[in-house]
Structures are given as C-alpha cells and as structure tokens.
Amino acid sequence: MKTCALLLLLHSLGACAAPEAESFGNPALSEELLHMAEADQAIRQELIAGGIVQPSLELITRMMALDAEHLTRLQEIIDEYGWPGTSLVGSDASHAAFLIVQHGNHRTQEQMLPLVKAAFQNGGLDG
C-alpha cells in the first residue's frame, strides 16, 4: 500500500510523466521500415520454430526473397532520402533499416557501410 501512495505522490508531482513522443520528419516512412523489420523478424521466428537443424527449404526461399525485397526497397529509400536516420524516421525505424542491411548479402553490406558509419558519426544512428 505504501508503494501505491508513493507512486500517486510522484505522479501528482510530475515525476512519473509519460515520456515525450519522439519527433521525426517522415512518419509514413518510419512505419514502412518498422513493418519491414517486423516481417524480417517474423519469418526468422518461423524458421526457428520449425527447427534450425533441418530448416524448411520453402521457408528459407521465402526468407531470402523477403530479404532481397527489403534491400531493394531500402536502396530506393536511400536513393531518395539518404540513410534513414533518426531525424527522418526515428530511432526504432533507423535501427530497422540497419537490421535490413544486416540481413543482406555481403556485397550490399559493404556498399552500405559508409552510409551506416556516417549516420552513426553524425548522430543519425545509435550505436
């Protein structure tokens, strides 16, 4: 009961205020990247649930196709906006873009490395 009273007191003093919403330039693009990351993780969870020792060839094929689709779309985004950093899409969506690169092929990762590095160095991507 003491905990409840303390929480009520802190809340009334503003100490438990909800965190401010993150502000960024392109909410629609942010949502798109977040949906891509959700799909990326969902298919990988499906793969894990099906058994990593003998993964389904059909599932691996779907995952590879999804990864390629995501990389193509991410490249289009980068061509239009540059790296989707936190000021453009927010930190979660910027991390989603990084996840997409991480699941890409080695050549694409090498191509994206300078963009990712620059985004990190200028504060557009958290470490």
XYZ file of C-alpha atoms in Angstrom:
127
model
C 0.000 0.000 0.000
C 2.902 2.363 0.724
C 4.186 1.814 -2.820
C 0.842 2.884 -4.291
C 0.808 6.041 -2.179
C 4.367 6.858 -3.232
C 3.541 6.341 -6.903
C 0.470 8.568 -6.595
C 2.539 11.274 -4.925
C 5.289 11.049 -7.557
C 2.714 11.127 -10.344
C 0.998 14.185 -8.867
C 4.388 15.930 -8.736
C 5.021 15.121 -12.388
C 7.822 12.657 -11.662
C 6.030 9.810 -13.416
C 5.020 11.709 -16.509
C 4.881 9.705 -19.698
C 7.950 10.078 -21.878
C 7.620 12.564 -24.700
C 6.919 11.098 -28.103
C 9.894 11.020 -30.438
C 9.689 13.660 -33.151
C 10.956 12.971 -36.667
C 10.338 14.075 -40.229
C 8.634 11.194 -42.051
C 6.182 9.087 -40.002
C 4.933 7.151 -43.045
C 8.453 6.070 -43.959
C 9.081 5.198 -40.324
C 6.022 2.916 -40.300
C 7.132 1.273 -43.536
C 10.571 0.467 -42.127
C 9.080 -0.820 -38.876
C 6.728 -3.123 -40.818
C 9.675 -4.403 -42.834
C 11.556 -5.190 -39.624
C 8.509 -6.959 -38.182
C 8.265 -9.145 -41.286
C 12.029 -9.773 -41.144
C 11.807 -10.992 -37.568
C 8.562 -12.935 -38.053
C 9.973 -15.116 -40.808
C 13.096 -15.772 -38.752
C 10.998 -16.755 -35.758
C 9.053 -19.097 -38.032
C 12.349 -20.615 -39.164
C 13.487 -21.110 -35.564
C 10.138 -22.606 -34.554
C 10.335 -25.067 -37.456
C 13.732 -26.326 -36.396
C 17.022 -24.745 -37.258
C 18.815 -28.104 -37.608
C 16.786 -29.064 -40.687
C 15.186 -25.842 -41.888
C 12.433 -25.894 -44.452
C 13.754 -25.150 -47.935
C 10.461 -23.388 -48.726
C 10.854 -21.174 -45.677
C 14.483 -20.338 -46.444
C 13.481 -19.457 -50.001
C 10.740 -17.150 -48.701
C 13.159 -15.543 -46.237
C 15.752 -14.909 -48.931
C 13.111 -13.397 -51.226
C 11.863 -11.156 -48.403
C 15.418 -10.047 -47.588
C 16.028 -9.183 -51.255
C 12.740 -7.272 -51.456
C 13.586 -5.316 -48.305
C 17.081 -4.482 -49.559
C 15.680 -3.247 -52.865
C 13.193 -1.007 -51.080
C 15.833 0.235 -48.639
C 18.073 1.163 -51.568
C 15.178 3.157 -53.073
C 14.715 4.937 -49.748
C 18.431 5.714 -49.534
C 18.473 6.958 -53.129
C 15.654 9.376 -52.289
C 16.483 10.442 -48.712
C 19.958 9.215 -47.855
C 20.356 6.964 -44.833
C 17.044 6.891 -42.919
C 18.426 8.397 -39.739
C 16.711 9.288 -36.510
C 15.747 12.797 -37.605
C 13.932 11.363 -40.642
C 12.312 8.196 -39.259
C 13.065 7.988 -35.522
C 15.455 5.683 -33.720
C 13.392 2.470 -33.952
C 12.926 2.759 -37.708
C 16.566 3.722 -38.207
C 17.513 0.544 -36.342
C 15.056 -1.333 -38.569
C 16.965 -0.095 -41.623
C 20.192 -1.328 -40.066
C 18.574 -4.740 -39.449
C 17.637 -4.943 -43.116
C 21.248 -4.250 -44.101
C 22.463 -6.777 -41.548
C 20.364 -9.497 -43.204
C 21.519 -8.546 -46.677
C 24.242 -10.071 -48.760
C 27.887 -9.246 -48.135
C 28.221 -7.012 -51.192
C 25.290 -4.862 -50.103
C 26.646 -4.665 -46.561
C 29.963 -3.389 -47.921
C 28.153 -0.798 -50.064
C 26.072 0.399 -47.126
C 28.933 0.523 -44.615
C 29.999 4.111 -45.428
C 26.381 5.297 -45.068
C 25.906 3.458 -41.784
C 29.229 4.719 -40.458
C 28.431 8.327 -41.428
C 24.951 8.055 -39.888
C 26.473 6.809 -36.643
C 29.125 9.510 -36.611
C 26.619 12.330 -37.179
C 24.127 11.012 -34.610
C 21.624 9.650 -37.150
C 22.054 6.085 -35.888
C 22.583 4.990 -32.308
C 25.471 2.662 -31.528
